[in-house]
Amino acid sequence: MATPNYGYEKRQKELAKKRKKEDKLKAKADRKLNGPGDGEAPADEAAETEAGATPPAQDA
């Protein structure tokens, strides 16, 4: 039976870790350039403030 190649497994694990770190840094840079939440959260907050900004009409 063949013996496990621990060096290969370690290298693959290191490469995966490096790839994940690079992806995380890229995503962080994209968020920094594009703003928080890719513009979705501010739109939701704006809709809530617009709805709450108009006072209800009073029938008097």
Coordinates of N, CA and C in Angstrom, one line a residue:
M1 N 0.8 -1.2 0.0 CA 0.0 0.0 0.0 C 0.9 1.2 0.0
A2 N 0.5 2.3 -0.7 CA 1.2 3.5 -0.8 C 1.1 4.3 0.5
T3 N 2.2 5.0 0.8 CA 2.2 5.8 2.0 C 1.7 7.2 1.6
P4 N 1.1 7.9 2.6 CA 0.6 9.2 2.3 C 1.7 10.2 2.1
N5 N 1.4 11.1 1.1 CA 2.4 12.2 0.8 C 2.0 13.4 1.6
Y6 N 2.6 13.5 2.8 CA 2.2 14.6 3.7 C 2.7 16.0 3.1
G7 N 3.8 16.0 2.4 CA 4.3 17.2 1.9 C 3.4 17.8 0.8
Y8 N 2.8 16.9 0.0 CA 1.8 17.3 -1.0 C 0.6 17.9 -0.3
E9 N 0.1 17.2 0.7 CA -1.1 17.6 1.4 C -0.9 19.0 2.0
K10 N 0.3 19.2 2.6 CA 0.6 20.4 3.3 C 0.7 21.6 2.3
R11 N 1.3 21.3 1.1 CA 1.4 22.3 0.1 C 0.0 22.7 -0.4
Q12 N -0.9 21.7 -0.6 CA -2.2 22.0 -1.1 C -3.0 22.9 -0.1
K13 N -2.8 22.5 1.2 CA -3.4 23.3 2.2 C -2.9 24.7 2.3
E14 N -1.6 24.9 2.1 CA -1.0 26.3 2.1 C -1.5 27.1 0.9
L15 N -1.6 26.4 -0.3 CA -2.1 27.1 -1.4 C -3.6 27.5 -1.3
A16 N -4.4 26.7 -0.7 CA -5.8 27.0 -0.5 C -5.9 28.2 0.5
K17 N -5.1 28.2 1.5 CA -5.1 29.2 2.5 C -4.7 30.5 1.9
K18 N -3.6 30.5 1.0 CA -3.2 31.7 0.3 C -4.2 32.2 -0.6
R19 N -4.9 31.3 -1.3 CA -6.0 31.7 -2.3 C -7.1 32.4 -1.5
K20 N -7.5 31.8 -0.4 CA -8.6 32.4 0.4 C -8.2 33.7 0.9
K21 N -7.0 33.9 1.4 CA -6.5 35.2 1.9 C -6.6 36.3 0.8
E22 N -6.1 35.9 -0.4 CA -6.1 36.8 -1.5 C -7.5 37.2 -1.9
D23 N -8.4 36.2 -1.9 CA -9.8 36.5 -2.3 C -10.4 37.5 -1.2
K24 N -10.1 37.3 0.0 CA -10.6 38.1 1.1 C -10.1 39.5 1.0
L25 N -8.8 39.7 0.7 CA -8.2 41.0 0.5 C -8.9 41.7 -0.7
K26 N -9.1 41.0 -1.8 CA -9.7 41.5 -3.0 C -11.1 42.0 -2.7
A27 N -11.9 41.2 -2.0 CA -13.3 41.6 -1.6 C -13.3 42.8 -0.7
K28 N -12.3 42.9 0.2 CA -12.2 44.0 1.1 C -11.9 45.3 0.3
A29 N -11.0 45.2 -0.7 CA -10.7 46.3 -1.5 C -11.9 46.8 -2.3
D30 N -12.6 45.8 -2.9 CA -13.8 46.1 -3.6 C -14.9 46.8 -2.8
R31 N -15.0 46.4 -1.5 CA -16.0 47.0 -0.6 C -15.5 48.4 -0.3
K32 N -14.2 48.6 -0.2 CA -13.7 50.0 0.1 C -14.0 50.9 -1.0
L33 N -13.8 50.4 -2.3 CA -14.1 51.3 -3.5 C -15.5 51.5 -3.7
N34 N -16.4 50.5 -3.5 CA -17.8 50.6 -3.9 C -18.7 51.0 -2.7
G35 N -18.1 51.1 -1.5 CA -19.0 51.5 -0.4 C -19.5 50.3 0.3
P36 N -20.2 50.5 1.4 CA -20.7 49.4 2.2 C -21.9 48.7 1.5
G37 N -21.9 47.4 1.6 CA -23.0 46.6 1.1 C -23.3 46.7 -0.4
D38 N -22.4 47.1 -1.2 CA -22.6 47.3 -2.7 C -23.8 48.2 -3.0
G39 N -24.1 49.1 -2.1 CA -25.1 50.1 -2.4 C -26.5 49.6 -2.1
E40 N -26.7 48.4 -1.6 CA -28.0 47.9 -1.3 C -28.5 48.5 0.1
A41 N -27.7 48.5 1.1 CA -28.2 48.9 2.4 C -28.6 50.4 2.4
P42 N -27.8 51.3 1.8 CA -28.3 52.7 1.9 C -29.6 52.9 1.2
A43 N -29.9 52.2 0.1 CA -31.2 52.3 -0.6 C -32.3 51.9 0.3
D44 N -32.1 50.8 1.1 CA -33.2 50.4 2.0 C -33.4 51.4 3.1
E45 N -32.3 52.0 3.6 CA -32.4 53.0 4.7 C -33.1 54.2 4.1
A46 N -32.8 54.6 2.9 CA -33.4 55.8 2.3 C -34.9 55.6 2.1
A47 N -35.3 54.4 1.7 CA -36.8 54.1 1.6 C -37.5 54.2 2.9
E48 N -36.9 53.7 4.0 CA -37.5 53.8 5.3 C -37.6 55.3 5.7
T49 N -36.6 56.1 5.5 CA -36.6 57.5 6.0 C -37.7 58.3 5.2
E50 N -37.8 58.0 3.9 CA -38.8 58.7 3.1 C -40.2 58.3 3.5
A51 N -40.5 57.1 3.9 CA -41.8 56.7 4.3 C -42.1 57.3 5.7
G52 N -41.1 57.5 6.5 CA -41.3 58.0 7.8 C -41.3 59.5 7.8
A53 N -40.8 60.2 6.8 CA -40.6 61.6 6.7 C -42.0 62.4 6.5
T54 N -42.9 61.7 5.8 CA -44.2 62.4 5.5 C -45.2 62.2 6.7
P55 N -45.6 63.2 7.3 CA -46.6 63.0 8.5 C -47.9 62.6 7.9
P56 N -48.7 61.8 8.7 CA -50.0 61.4 8.2 C -50.9 62.6 8.2
A57 N -51.8 62.6 7.2 CA -52.8 63.6 7.0 C -53.9 63.6 8.1
Q58 N -54.2 64.7 8.6 CA -55.2 64.8 9.7 C -56.5 65.3 9.1
D59 N -57.6 64.6 9.3 CA -58.9 65.0 8.9 C -59.6 65.8 10.0
A60 N -59.5 67.1 10.0 CA -60.1 67.9 11.0 C -61.0 68.9 10.5

